[in-house]
């Protein structure tokens, strides 16, 4: 069942929110003028931003299906955003109707939409937590999460388009380490992250000037560094533009990496040290 906490949290429609901006870029209607204006300002500097959002979403689709087809039956999707079909539970439950999914986001508007739309197969279980990635221990200790997910069995942890909202002073490495340490052997961690490394110098300068105030823009090498954990083994091809990450499994034709300012990465969780 969806979480009942934080029902009274106000929705500030005057301030852009990443989940609602992402919804707008994907062609959704659950956004406000502040979100649309923020997206337009980004598009002035990065004309392919809608393509980036779509490619990021397709990466999620490929990863979830890959994991579900390899026996992962539990998913923890942190930073899920406003529901956009197909969602994680729809993809996973298409492979196995008993798959269980917990969605996490910090926006009360996302919570409202999740309650209305994130209903999965009755054989499985789908739940939503309103929480912030900056507090990973709070997420992991939530009673509802523990009711839905069994941490004695592998879990697919999804950090899709969320780590770039964690600035360096919030210690993203420690956040990832905390989450990974809680996962059982055989789990997987997938993430996408905005990058500027494929841009021209002129575009880099224009986007960087705005991004520094809103997010942490990291290269593929910096994303890989966040996954440097003794229990993680990065799956080939490593941190790679989402346009080139397992391209044969993606819609064709593939866009250039210069047009898709986003990297993806997938890693398998190994055994705990004795």
C-alpha positions as YAML, in Angstrom:
chain: A
units: angstrom
residues:
- id: 1
  name: UNK
  ca: [0.00, 0.00, 0.00]
- id: 2
  name: UNK
  ca: [1.21, 3.55, -0.63]
- id: 3
  name: UNK
  ca: [2.77, 5.45, 2.23]
- id: 4
  name: UNK
  ca: [0.43, 7.72, 4.16]
- id: 5
  name: UNK
  ca: [3.14, 10.04, 5.44]
- id: 6
  name: UNK
  ca: [3.58, 13.69, 4.53]
- id: 7
  name: UNK
  ca: [0.10, 14.10, 3.01]
- id: 8
  name: UNK
  ca: [0.01, 17.72, 4.13]
- id: 9
  name: UNK
  ca: [3.25, 18.72, 2.40]
- id: 10
  name: UNK
  ca: [2.45, 21.73, 0.22]
- id: 11
  name: UNK
  ca: [3.23, 21.74, -3.49]
- id: 12
  name: UNK
  ca: [5.12, 24.93, -4.33]
- id: 13
  name: UNK
  ca: [4.12, 25.59, -7.92]
- id: 14
  name: UNK
  ca: [6.26, 28.74, -8.13]
- id: 15
  name: UNK
  ca: [9.55, 26.82, -7.97]
- id: 16
  name: UNK
  ca: [10.66, 24.41, -10.69]
- id: 17
  name: UNK
  ca: [11.06, 20.81, -9.59]
- id: 18
  name: UNK
  ca: [13.16, 18.21, -11.46]
- id: 19
  name: UNK
  ca: [10.39, 15.59, -11.53]
- id: 20
  name: UNK
  ca: [7.85, 17.99, -13.01]
- id: 21
  name: UNK
  ca: [10.39, 19.47, -15.45]
- id: 22
  name: UNK
  ca: [11.24, 15.93, -16.60]
- id: 23
  name: UNK
  ca: [7.53, 15.24, -17.04]
- id: 24
  name: UNK
  ca: [7.25, 18.31, -19.27]
- id: 25
  name: UNK
  ca: [10.27, 17.28, -21.36]
- id: 26
  name: UNK
  ca: [8.72, 13.86, -21.90]
- id: 27
  name: UNK
  ca: [5.51, 15.48, -23.12]
- id: 28
  name: UNK
  ca: [3.52, 15.06, -19.90]
- id: 29
  name: UNK
  ca: [0.91, 17.42, -18.48]
- id: 30
  name: UNK
  ca: [1.66, 17.22, -14.76]
- id: 31
  name: UNK
  ca: [3.79, 20.34, -14.51]
- id: 32
  name: UNK
  ca: [3.50, 24.06, -13.85]
- id: 33
  name: UNK
  ca: [4.70, 27.23, -15.54]
- id: 34
  name: UNK
  ca: [7.84, 27.38, -13.37]
- id: 35
  name: UNK
  ca: [8.77, 23.88, -14.53]
- id: 36
  name: UNK
  ca: [8.12, 24.73, -18.17]
- id: 37
  name: UNK
  ca: [10.09, 27.97, -17.96]
- id: 38
  name: UNK
  ca: [13.00, 26.14, -16.36]
- id: 39
  name: UNK
  ca: [12.92, 23.56, -19.17]
- id: 40
  name: UNK
  ca: [12.82, 26.29, -21.81]
- id: 41
  name: UNK
  ca: [15.85, 28.03, -20.30]
- id: 42
  name: UNK
  ca: [17.78, 24.75, -20.36]
- id: 43
  name: UNK
  ca: [16.67, 24.13, -23.95]
- id: 44
  name: UNK
  ca: [18.11, 27.49, -25.00]
- id: 45
  name: UNK
  ca: [21.54, 26.20, -24.02]
- id: 46
  name: UNK
  ca: [20.93, 22.52, -24.78]
- id: 47
  name: UNK
  ca: [18.50, 22.22, -27.74]
- id: 48
  name: UNK
  ca: [18.49, 18.42, -27.53]
- id: 49
  name: UNK
  ca: [17.26, 18.30, -23.91]
- id: 50
  name: UNK
  ca: [14.02, 16.52, -24.87]
- id: 51
  name: UNK
  ca: [16.05, 13.87, -26.65]
- id: 52
  name: UNK
  ca: [18.22, 13.50, -23.53]
- id: 53
  name: UNK
  ca: [15.12, 12.94, -21.41]
- id: 54
  name: UNK
  ca: [13.78, 10.31, -23.82]
- id: 55
  name: UNK
  ca: [17.09, 8.47, -24.10]
- id: 56
  name: UNK
  ca: [17.39, 8.46, -20.33]
- id: 57
  name: UNK
  ca: [13.95, 6.89, -20.12]
- id: 58
  name: UNK
  ca: [14.80, 4.24, -22.70]
- id: 59
  name: UNK
  ca: [17.92, 3.37, -20.71]
- id: 60
  name: UNK
  ca: [15.64, 2.69, -17.73]
- id: 61
  name: UNK
  ca: [13.46, 0.44, -19.89]
- id: 62
  name: UNK
  ca: [16.46, -1.60, -21.11]
- id: 63
  name: UNK
  ca: [17.99, -1.99, -17.66]
- id: 64
  name: UNK
  ca: [14.78, -3.06, -15.93]
- id: 65
  name: UNK
  ca: [13.96, -5.62, -18.62]
- id: 66
  name: UNK
  ca: [17.54, -6.93, -18.56]
- id: 67
  name: UNK
  ca: [17.43, -7.40, -14.79]
- id: 68
  name: UNK
  ca: [13.92, -8.89, -14.76]
- id: 69
  name: UNK
  ca: [14.88, -11.40, -17.44]
- id: 70
  name: UNK
  ca: [17.82, -12.44, -15.27]
- id: 71
  name: UNK
  ca: [15.71, -13.17, -12.24]
- id: 72
  name: UNK
  ca: [15.59, -9.88, -10.35]
- id: 73
  name: UNK
  ca: [12.13, -9.74, -8.81]
- id: 74
  name: UNK
  ca: [12.52, -6.71, -6.54]
- id: 75
  name: UNK
  ca: [13.26, -3.10, -7.49]
- id: 76
  name: UNK
  ca: [13.98, 0.01, -5.44]
- id: 77
  name: UNK
  ca: [13.48, 3.00, -7.74]
- id: 78
  name: UNK
  ca: [14.77, 6.18, -6.04]
- id: 79
  name: UNK
  ca: [13.98, 9.49, -7.71]
- id: 80
  name: UNK
  ca: [11.24, 7.93, -9.78]
- id: 81
  name: UNK
  ca: [9.56, 11.16, -10.89]
- id: 82
  name: UNK
  ca: [6.00, 11.53, -12.11]
- id: 83
  name: UNK
  ca: [4.72, 8.21, -13.53]
- id: 84
  name: UNK
  ca: [5.33, 7.88, -17.28]
- id: 85
  name: UNK
  ca: [4.22, 4.61, -18.88]
- id: 86
  name: UNK
  ca: [5.76, 2.14, -19.07]
- id: 87
  name: UNK
  ca: [6.98, 2.44, -15.50]
- id: 88
  name: UNK
  ca: [9.44, 0.20, -13.69]
- id: 89
  name: UNK
  ca: [6.73, -2.06, -12.27]
- id: 90
  name: UNK
  ca: [5.03, -2.46, -15.65]
- id: 91
  name: UNK
  ca: [8.24, -3.60, -17.32]
- id: 92
  name: UNK
  ca: [9.26, -5.91, -14.48]
- id: 93
  name: UNK
  ca: [5.78, -7.39, -14.03]
- id: 94
  name: UNK
  ca: [5.51, -7.98, -17.76]
- id: 95
  name: UNK
  ca: [8.37, -10.44, -17.27]
- id: 96
  name: UNK
  ca: [7.09, -11.79, -13.94]
- id: 97
  name: UNK
  ca: [3.75, -10.61, -12.49]
- id: 98
  name: UNK
  ca: [5.02, -11.31, -8.95]
- id: 99
  name: UNK
  ca: [7.76, -8.65, -9.17]
- id: 100
  name: UNK
  ca: [7.74, -6.12, -6.30]
- id: 101
  name: UNK
  ca: [8.66, -2.45, -6.63]
- id: 102
  name: UNK
  ca: [9.14, 0.42, -4.19]
- id: 103
  name: UNK
  ca: [9.23, 3.91, -5.69]
- id: 104
  name: UNK
  ca: [10.86, 6.81, -3.82]
- id: 105
  name: UNK
  ca: [10.66, 10.53, -4.55]
- id: 106
  name: UNK
  ca: [10.71, 13.72, -2.49]
- id: 107
  name: UNK
  ca: [7.98, 15.65, -4.35]
- id: 108
  name: UNK
  ca: [4.45, 15.53, -2.84]
- id: 109
  name: UNK
  ca: [2.95, 16.01, -6.31]
- id: 110
  name: UNK
  ca: [4.75, 12.87, -7.44]
- id: 111
  name: UNK
  ca: [3.32, 11.11, -4.37]
- id: 112
  name: UNK
  ca: [-0.22, 12.09, -5.36]
- id: 113
  name: UNK
  ca: [0.22, 10.80, -8.92]
- id: 114
  name: UNK
  ca: [1.94, 7.65, -7.73]
- id: 115
  name: UNK
  ca: [-1.00, 6.77, -5.53]
- id: 116
  name: UNK
  ca: [-3.39, 7.24, -8.42]
- id: 117
  name: UNK
  ca: [-1.38, 5.57, -11.17]
- id: 118
  name: UNK
  ca: [1.20, 3.15, -9.80]
- id: 119
  name: UNK
  ca: [-1.03, 0.13, -9.46]
- id: 120
  name: UNK
  ca: [0.65, -3.04, -10.56]
- id: 121
  name: UNK
  ca: [-0.27, -6.66, -11.09]
- id: 122
  name: UNK
  ca: [-2.22, -8.03, -8.10]
- id: 123
  name: UNK
  ca: [0.26, -10.91, -7.93]
- id: 124
  name: UNK
  ca: [3.07, -8.45, -7.21]
- id: 125
  name: UNK
  ca: [3.36, -5.48, -4.89]
- id: 126
  name: UNK
  ca: [3.95, -1.80, -5.67]
- id: 127
  name: UNK
  ca: [4.51, 0.90, -3.05]
- id: 128
  name: UNK
  ca: [5.60, 4.50, -2.83]
- id: 129
  name: UNK
  ca: [7.69, 6.35, -0.23]
- id: 130
  name: UNK
  ca: [8.07, 10.10, 0.01]
- id: 131
  name: UNK
  ca: [11.70, 10.45, 1.00]
- id: 132
  name: UNK
  ca: [14.97, 12.07, -0.08]
- id: 133
  name: UNK
  ca: [18.02, 10.31, -1.49]
- id: 134
  name: UNK
  ca: [20.15, 12.50, 0.80]
- id: 135
  name: UNK
  ca: [18.83, 10.37, 3.67]
- id: 136
  name: UNK
  ca: [19.54, 6.82, 2.45]
- id: 137
  name: UNK
  ca: [19.37, 5.28, 5.91]
- id: 138
  name: UNK
  ca: [15.87, 6.65, 6.39]
- id: 139
  name: UNK
  ca: [14.82, 5.06, 3.11]
- id: 140
  name: UNK
  ca: [16.35, 1.70, 3.97]
- id: 141
  name: UNK
  ca: [14.82, 1.64, 7.47]
- id: 142
  name: UNK
  ca: [11.31, 2.57, 6.35]
- id: 143
  name: UNK
  ca: [8.90, -0.13, 7.61]
- id: 144
  name: UNK
  ca: [6.91, -0.08, 4.39]
- id: 145
  name: UNK
  ca: [10.00, -0.69, 2.27]
- id: 146
  name: UNK
  ca: [10.90, -3.65, 4.47]
- id: 147
  name: UNK
  ca: [7.34, -4.93, 4.15]
- id: 148
  name: UNK
  ca: [7.52, -4.98, 0.35]
- id: 149
  name: UNK
  ca: [11.18, -5.84, -0.31]
- id: 150
  name: UNK
  ca: [13.03, -8.83, 1.12]
- id: 151
  name: UNK
  ca: [16.68, -7.89, 1.57]
- id: 152
  name: UNK
  ca: [17.72, -11.52, 1.81]
- id: 153
  name: UNK
  ca: [17.03, -11.73, -1.94]
- id: 154
  name: UNK
  ca: [18.59, -9.68, -4.80]
- id: 155
  name: UNK
  ca: [17.28, -6.16, -5.42]
- id: 156
  name: UNK
  ca: [17.58, -3.93, -8.48]
- id: 157
  name: UNK
  ca: [18.48, -0.45, -7.20]
- id: 158
  name: UNK
  ca: [17.66, 2.29, -9.72]
- id: 159
  name: UNK
  ca: [19.20, 5.77, -9.43]
- id: 160
  name: UNK
  ca: [17.99, 7.14, -12.73]
- id: 161
  name: UNK
  ca: [18.65, 10.86, -13.35]
- id: 162
  name: UNK
  ca: [18.89, 11.63, -9.65]
- id: 163
  name: UNK
  ca: [22.57, 11.59, -8.60]
- id: 164
  name: UNK
  ca: [23.30, 14.84, -10.46]
- id: 165
  name: UNK
  ca: [20.96, 16.58, -7.99]
- id: 166
  name: UNK
  ca: [23.25, 15.49, -5.16]
- id: 167
  name: UNK
  ca: [25.98, 18.09, -4.88]
- id: 168
  name: UNK
  ca: [29.46, 17.18, -3.67]
- id: 169
  name: UNK
  ca: [28.88, 18.69, -0.24]
- id: 170
  name: UNK
  ca: [26.02, 16.20, 0.24]
- id: 171
  name: UNK
  ca: [28.59, 13.38, -0.19]
- id: 172
  name: UNK
  ca: [27.08, 11.32, -3.04]
- id: 173
  name: UNK
  ca: [29.77, 8.65, -2.62]
- id: 174
  name: UNK
  ca: [28.67, 8.01, 0.95]
- id: 175
  name: UNK
  ca: [25.05, 7.86, -0.17]
- id: 176
  name: UNK
  ca: [25.82, 5.22, -2.81]
- id: 177
  name: UNK
  ca: [28.01, 3.29, -0.35]
- id: 178
  name: UNK
  ca: [25.23, 3.22, 2.25]
- id: 179
  name: UNK
  ca: [22.72, 1.86, -0.24]
- id: 180
  name: UNK
  ca: [25.12, -0.71, -1.72]
- id: 181
  name: UNK
  ca: [26.15, -1.98, 1.70]
- id: 182
  name: UNK
  ca: [22.52, -2.86, 2.44]
- id: 183
  name: UNK
  ca: [22.03, -4.90, -0.74]
- id: 184
  name: UNK
  ca: [22.40, -8.69, -0.81]
- id: 185
  name: UNK
  ca: [24.75, -10.49, -3.16]
- id: 186
  name: UNK
  ca: [23.39, -10.77, -6.70]
- id: 187
  name: UNK
  ca: [21.73, -7.35, -6.59]
- id: 188
  name: UNK
  ca: [22.36, -4.70, -9.25]
- id: 189
  name: UNK
  ca: [22.70, -0.93, -9.18]
- id: 190
  name: UNK
  ca: [21.88, 1.18, -12.24]
- id: 191
  name: UNK
  ca: [22.29, 4.94, -12.60]
- id: 192
  name: UNK
  ca: [22.21, 7.72, -15.15]
- id: 193
  name: UNK
  ca: [23.90, 11.07, -14.75]
- id: 194
  name: UNK
  ca: [24.00, 14.31, -16.73]
- id: 195
  name: UNK
  ca: [27.40, 15.04, -18.26]
- id: 196
  name: UNK
  ca: [28.88, 17.85, -20.32]
- id: 197
  name: UNK
  ca: [31.88, 15.94, -21.61]
- id: 198
  name: UNK
  ca: [30.50, 15.39, -25.13]
- id: 199
  name: UNK
  ca: [29.59, 19.04, -25.76]
- id: 200
  name: UNK
  ca: [31.38, 21.65, -27.79]
- id: 201
  name: UNK
  ca: [33.39, 24.18, -25.72]
- id: 202
  name: UNK
  ca: [30.79, 26.89, -26.41]
- id: 203
  name: UNK
  ca: [27.84, 24.77, -25.35]
- id: 204
  name: UNK
  ca: [29.77, 23.47, -22.36]
- id: 205
  name: UNK
  ca: [30.37, 27.00, -21.09]
- id: 206
  name: UNK
  ca: [26.74, 28.05, -21.57]
- id: 207
  name: UNK
  ca: [25.23, 25.02, -19.84]
- id: 208
  name: UNK
  ca: [27.84, 24.89, -17.08]
- id: 209
  name: UNK
  ca: [27.11, 28.46, -16.05]
- id: 210
  name: UNK
  ca: [23.49, 27.53, -15.31]
- id: 211
  name: UNK
  ca: [24.00, 23.97, -14.10]
- id: 212
  name: UNK
  ca: [26.42, 24.92, -11.33]
- id: 213
  name: UNK
  ca: [23.55, 26.55, -9.44]
- id: 214
  name: UNK
  ca: [21.20, 23.60, -9.73]
- id: 215
  name: UNK
  ca: [23.11, 20.35, -9.95]
- id: 216
  name: UNK
  ca: [26.45, 18.62, -9.98]
- id: 217
  name: UNK
  ca: [27.58, 17.85, -13.52]
- id: 218
  name: UNK
  ca: [29.96, 14.87, -13.53]
- id: 219
  name: UNK
  ca: [31.90, 13.08, -16.24]
- id: 220
  name: UNK
  ca: [31.77, 9.35, -16.91]
- id: 221
  name: UNK
  ca: [34.97, 8.94, -14.89]
- id: 222
  name: UNK
  ca: [33.42, 10.81, -11.97]
- id: 223
  name: UNK
  ca: [30.27, 8.69, -12.19]
- id: 224
  name: UNK
  ca: [32.43, 5.56, -12.18]
- id: 225
  name: UNK
  ca: [34.19, 6.87, -9.06]
- id: 226
  name: UNK
  ca: [30.85, 6.94, -7.24]
- id: 227
  name: UNK
  ca: [30.59, 3.21, -7.97]
- id: 228
  name: UNK
  ca: [34.03, 2.38, -6.57]
- id: 229
  name: UNK
  ca: [32.93, 0.00, -3.85]
- id: 230
  name: UNK
  ca: [34.54, -3.32, -2.90]
- id: 231
  name: UNK
  ca: [31.27, -5.14, -3.54]
- id: 232
  name: UNK
  ca: [30.50, -3.58, -6.94]
- id: 233
  name: UNK
  ca: [31.57, -4.97, -10.30]
- id: 234
  name: UNK
  ca: [30.71, -2.62, -13.15]
- id: 235
  name: UNK
  ca: [29.04, -4.32, -16.11]
- id: 236
  name: UNK
  ca: [30.42, -3.65, -19.60]
- id: 237
  name: UNK
  ca: [30.58, -1.18, -21.26]
- id: 238
  name: UNK
  ca: [30.97, 0.75, -18.01]
- id: 239
  name: UNK
  ca: [29.94, 4.39, -17.77]
- id: 240
  name: UNK
  ca: [28.83, 5.21, -21.28]
- id: 241
  name: UNK
  ca: [26.53, 7.64, -23.04]
- id: 242
  name: UNK
  ca: [23.00, 6.28, -22.76]
- id: 243
  name: UNK
  ca: [22.80, 6.58, -26.55]
- id: 244
  name: UNK
  ca: [25.62, 3.99, -26.84]
- id: 245
  name: UNK
  ca: [24.84, 1.82, -23.81]
- id: 246
  name: UNK
  ca: [23.75, -1.53, -25.31]
- id: 247
  name: UNK
  ca: [22.65, 0.24, -28.50]
- id: 248
  name: UNK
  ca: [21.43, -2.93, -30.21]
- id: 249
  name: UNK
  ca: [18.65, -3.16, -27.60]
- id: 250
  name: UNK
  ca: [17.54, 0.47, -28.12]
- id: 251
  name: UNK
  ca: [15.26, 2.16, -30.67]
- id: 252
  name: UNK
  ca: [16.98, 2.85, -33.98]
- id: 253
  name: UNK
  ca: [18.60, 4.90, -35.35]
- id: 254
  name: UNK
  ca: [20.81, 5.85, -32.41]
- id: 255
  name: UNK
  ca: [21.49, 9.56, -31.78]
- id: 256
  name: UNK
  ca: [25.03, 10.85, -31.47]
- id: 257
  name: UNK
  ca: [26.66, 11.11, -28.06]
- id: 258
  name: UNK
  ca: [27.05, 14.86, -28.66]
- id: 259
  name: UNK
  ca: [23.25, 15.16, -28.66]
- id: 260
  name: UNK
  ca: [22.73, 13.08, -25.51]
- id: 261
  name: UNK
  ca: [24.40, 14.67, -22.50]
- id: 262
  name: UNK
  ca: [23.81, 11.73, -20.19]
- id: 263
  name: UNK
  ca: [25.82, 8.68, -19.12]
- id: 264
  name: UNK
  ca: [24.53, 5.37, -17.83]
- id: 265
  name: UNK
  ca: [26.15, 2.70, -15.69]
- id: 266
  name: UNK
  ca: [25.22, -0.72, -14.30]
- id: 267
  name: UNK
  ca: [27.03, -2.71, -11.62]
- id: 268
  name: UNK
  ca: [26.53, -6.08, -9.92]
- id: 269
  name: UNK
  ca: [26.73, -6.45, -6.16]
- id: 270
  name: UNK
  ca: [29.11, -9.13, -4.93]
- id: 271
  name: UNK
  ca: [29.35, -10.96, -1.60]
- id: 272
  name: UNK
  ca: [30.07, -9.26, 1.70]
- id: 273
  name: UNK
  ca: [33.61, -9.71, 2.93]
- id: 274
  name: UNK
  ca: [34.07, -12.28, 5.65]
...
